[in-house]
Amino acid sequence: MKRLFSKMAKKKRKVEFCQKNLDRFLKEDDVPYYEEFFKNPIISYNEYHCQSKCEICTKHPYAMVNGRMITANSTQELLEKVRGIV
């Protein structure tokens, strides 16, 4: 049983961003918080040029976390939501 939980705890969490969305919403002041978060070894971070989510992308910061879309009103709020999931 202990091995089962240790394997689950070590499973990587996949977080994906659209580069266009980050360019549009990520403020320079927030970059250090994102960098610190992605140092976590269980986080697998990918940034794509475009994820074809244009309708959302132009209105809100978003990320895909383990295949699930997370949106927010600001990049700070988005990071808090992502932290709560992973």
PDB file of C-alpha atoms in Angstrom:
ATOM      1  CA  MET A   1       0.000   0.000   0.000  1.00  0.00           C
ATOM      2  CA  LYS A   2       2.861   2.369   0.812  1.00  0.00           C
ATOM      3  CA  ARG A   3       4.329   1.855  -2.665  1.00  0.00           C
ATOM      4  CA  LEU A   4       1.026   2.685  -4.321  1.00  0.00           C
ATOM      5  CA  PHE A   5       0.822   6.075  -2.597  1.00  0.00           C
ATOM      6  CA  SER A   6       4.488   6.862  -3.198  1.00  0.00           C
ATOM      7  CA  LYS A   7       4.021   6.198  -6.938  1.00  0.00           C
ATOM      8  CA  MET A   8       0.975   8.462  -7.022  1.00  0.00           C
ATOM      9  CA  ALA A   9       2.826  11.209  -5.200  1.00  0.00           C
ATOM     10  CA  LYS A  10       5.699  11.097  -7.709  1.00  0.00           C
ATOM     11  CA  LYS A  11       3.477  11.275 -10.790  1.00  0.00           C
ATOM     12  CA  LYS A  12       4.266  14.377 -12.841  1.00  0.00           C
ATOM     13  CA  ARG A  13       1.605  17.032 -13.245  1.00  0.00           C
ATOM     14  CA  LYS A  14       1.431  18.346 -16.805  1.00  0.00           C
ATOM     15  CA  VAL A  15       0.975  22.124 -17.142  1.00  0.00           C
ATOM     16  CA  GLU A  16       0.757  23.631 -20.629  1.00  0.00           C
ATOM     17  CA  PHE A  17       0.625  27.253 -21.727  1.00  0.00           C
ATOM     18  CA  CYS A  18      -0.001  29.103 -24.959  1.00  0.00           C
ATOM     19  CA  GLN A  19       2.914  31.435 -25.705  1.00  0.00           C
ATOM     20  CA  LYS A  20       0.553  33.986 -27.256  1.00  0.00           C
ATOM     21  CA  ASN A  21      -1.580  33.972 -24.109  1.00  0.00           C
ATOM     22  CA  LEU A  22       1.454  34.457 -21.875  1.00  0.00           C
ATOM     23  CA  ASP A  23       2.694  37.292 -24.091  1.00  0.00           C
ATOM     24  CA  ARG A  24      -0.713  38.918 -23.836  1.00  0.00           C
ATOM     25  CA  PHE A  25      -1.303  38.590 -20.067  1.00  0.00           C
ATOM     26  CA  LEU A  26       1.833  37.694 -18.106  1.00  0.00           C
ATOM     27  CA  LYS A  27       3.240  40.749 -16.383  1.00  0.00           C
ATOM     28  CA  GLU A  28       6.966  41.011 -15.821  1.00  0.00           C
ATOM     29  CA  ASP A  29       6.415  41.264 -12.039  1.00  0.00           C
ATOM     30  CA  ASP A  30       4.743  37.822 -12.033  1.00  0.00           C
ATOM     31  CA  VAL A  31       7.518  35.985 -13.902  1.00  0.00           C
ATOM     32  CA  PRO A  32       9.590  35.146 -10.762  1.00  0.00           C
ATOM     33  CA  TYR A  33       6.543  33.496  -9.134  1.00  0.00           C
ATOM     34  CA  TYR A  34       5.989  31.322 -12.187  1.00  0.00           C
ATOM     35  CA  GLU A  35       9.677  30.428 -12.413  1.00  0.00           C
ATOM     36  CA  GLU A  36       9.732  29.403  -8.736  1.00  0.00           C
ATOM     37  CA  PHE A  37       6.607  27.270  -9.144  1.00  0.00           C
ATOM     38  CA  PHE A  38       8.042  25.413 -12.140  1.00  0.00           C
ATOM     39  CA  LYS A  39      11.156  24.417 -10.235  1.00  0.00           C
ATOM     40  CA  ASN A  40       8.978  21.815  -8.496  1.00  0.00           C
ATOM     41  CA  PRO A  41      10.198  18.404  -9.761  1.00  0.00           C
ATOM     42  CA  ILE A  42       6.673  16.969 -10.094  1.00  0.00           C
ATOM     43  CA  ILE A  43       5.660  19.688 -12.564  1.00  0.00           C
ATOM     44  CA  SER A  44       6.092  19.025 -16.274  1.00  0.00           C
ATOM     45  CA  TYR A  45       5.866  22.426 -17.972  1.00  0.00           C
ATOM     46  CA  ASN A  46       5.391  23.006 -21.696  1.00  0.00           C
ATOM     47  CA  GLU A  47       4.803  26.178 -23.645  1.00  0.00           C
ATOM     48  CA  TYR A  48       3.324  25.981 -27.124  1.00  0.00           C
ATOM     49  CA  HIS A  49       3.273  28.704 -29.753  1.00  0.00           C
ATOM     50  CA  CYS A  50      -0.511  28.320 -30.082  1.00  0.00           C
ATOM     51  CA  GLN A  51      -3.037  25.884 -28.631  1.00  0.00           C
ATOM     52  CA  SER A  52      -5.932  26.929 -30.932  1.00  0.00           C
ATOM     53  CA  LYS A  53      -8.048  28.203 -28.037  1.00  0.00           C
ATOM     54  CA  CYS A  54      -8.268  31.685 -29.561  1.00  0.00           C
ATOM     55  CA  GLU A  55     -11.666  32.664 -28.157  1.00  0.00           C
ATOM     56  CA  ILE A  56     -10.471  32.127 -24.579  1.00  0.00           C
ATOM     57  CA  CYS A  57      -6.895  33.196 -25.284  1.00  0.00           C
ATOM     58  CA  THR A  58      -7.847  36.752 -26.213  1.00  0.00           C
ATOM     59  CA  LYS A  59      -9.987  37.262 -23.100  1.00  0.00           C
ATOM     60  CA  HIS A  60      -8.335  35.497 -20.149  1.00  0.00           C
ATOM     61  CA  PRO A  61      -5.064  34.004 -18.974  1.00  0.00           C
ATOM     62  CA  TYR A  62      -5.345  30.230 -19.116  1.00  0.00           C
ATOM     63  CA  ALA A  63      -3.400  27.019 -18.708  1.00  0.00           C
ATOM     64  CA  MET A  64      -4.068  23.395 -19.437  1.00  0.00           C
ATOM     65  CA  VAL A  65      -3.449  21.282 -16.323  1.00  0.00           C
ATOM     66  CA  ASN A  66      -3.493  17.539 -16.905  1.00  0.00           C
ATOM     67  CA  GLY A  67      -5.712  18.170 -19.946  1.00  0.00           C
ATOM     68  CA  ARG A  68      -8.155  20.422 -18.065  1.00  0.00           C
ATOM     69  CA  MET A  69      -8.480  24.111 -18.988  1.00  0.00           C
ATOM     70  CA  ILE A  70      -8.050  26.563 -16.120  1.00  0.00           C
ATOM     71  CA  THR A  71      -8.924  30.231 -16.680  1.00  0.00           C
ATOM     72  CA  ALA A  72      -8.545  33.283 -14.449  1.00  0.00           C
ATOM     73  CA  ASN A  73      -8.866  37.055 -14.457  1.00  0.00           C
ATOM     74  CA  SER A  74      -5.144  37.631 -13.899  1.00  0.00           C
ATOM     75  CA  THR A  75      -1.920  35.669 -14.144  1.00  0.00           C
ATOM     76  CA  GLN A  76      -1.548  35.793 -10.352  1.00  0.00           C
ATOM     77  CA  GLU A  77      -4.999  34.242  -9.937  1.00  0.00           C
ATOM     78  CA  LEU A  78      -4.162  31.651 -12.595  1.00  0.00           C
ATOM     79  CA  LEU A  79      -1.011  30.599 -10.759  1.00  0.00           C
ATOM     80  CA  GLU A  80      -2.976  30.221  -7.509  1.00  0.00           C
ATOM     81  CA  LYS A  81      -5.567  28.051  -9.254  1.00  0.00           C
ATOM     82  CA  VAL A  82      -2.869  25.896 -10.872  1.00  0.00           C
ATOM     83  CA  ARG A  83      -1.109  25.490  -7.506  1.00  0.00           C
ATOM     84  CA  GLY A  84      -4.384  24.324  -5.976  1.00  0.00           C
ATOM     85  CA  ILE A  85      -4.803  21.613  -8.583  1.00  0.00           C
ATOM     86  CA  VAL A  86      -1.302  20.215  -8.656  1.00  0.00           C
TER      87      VAL A  86
END
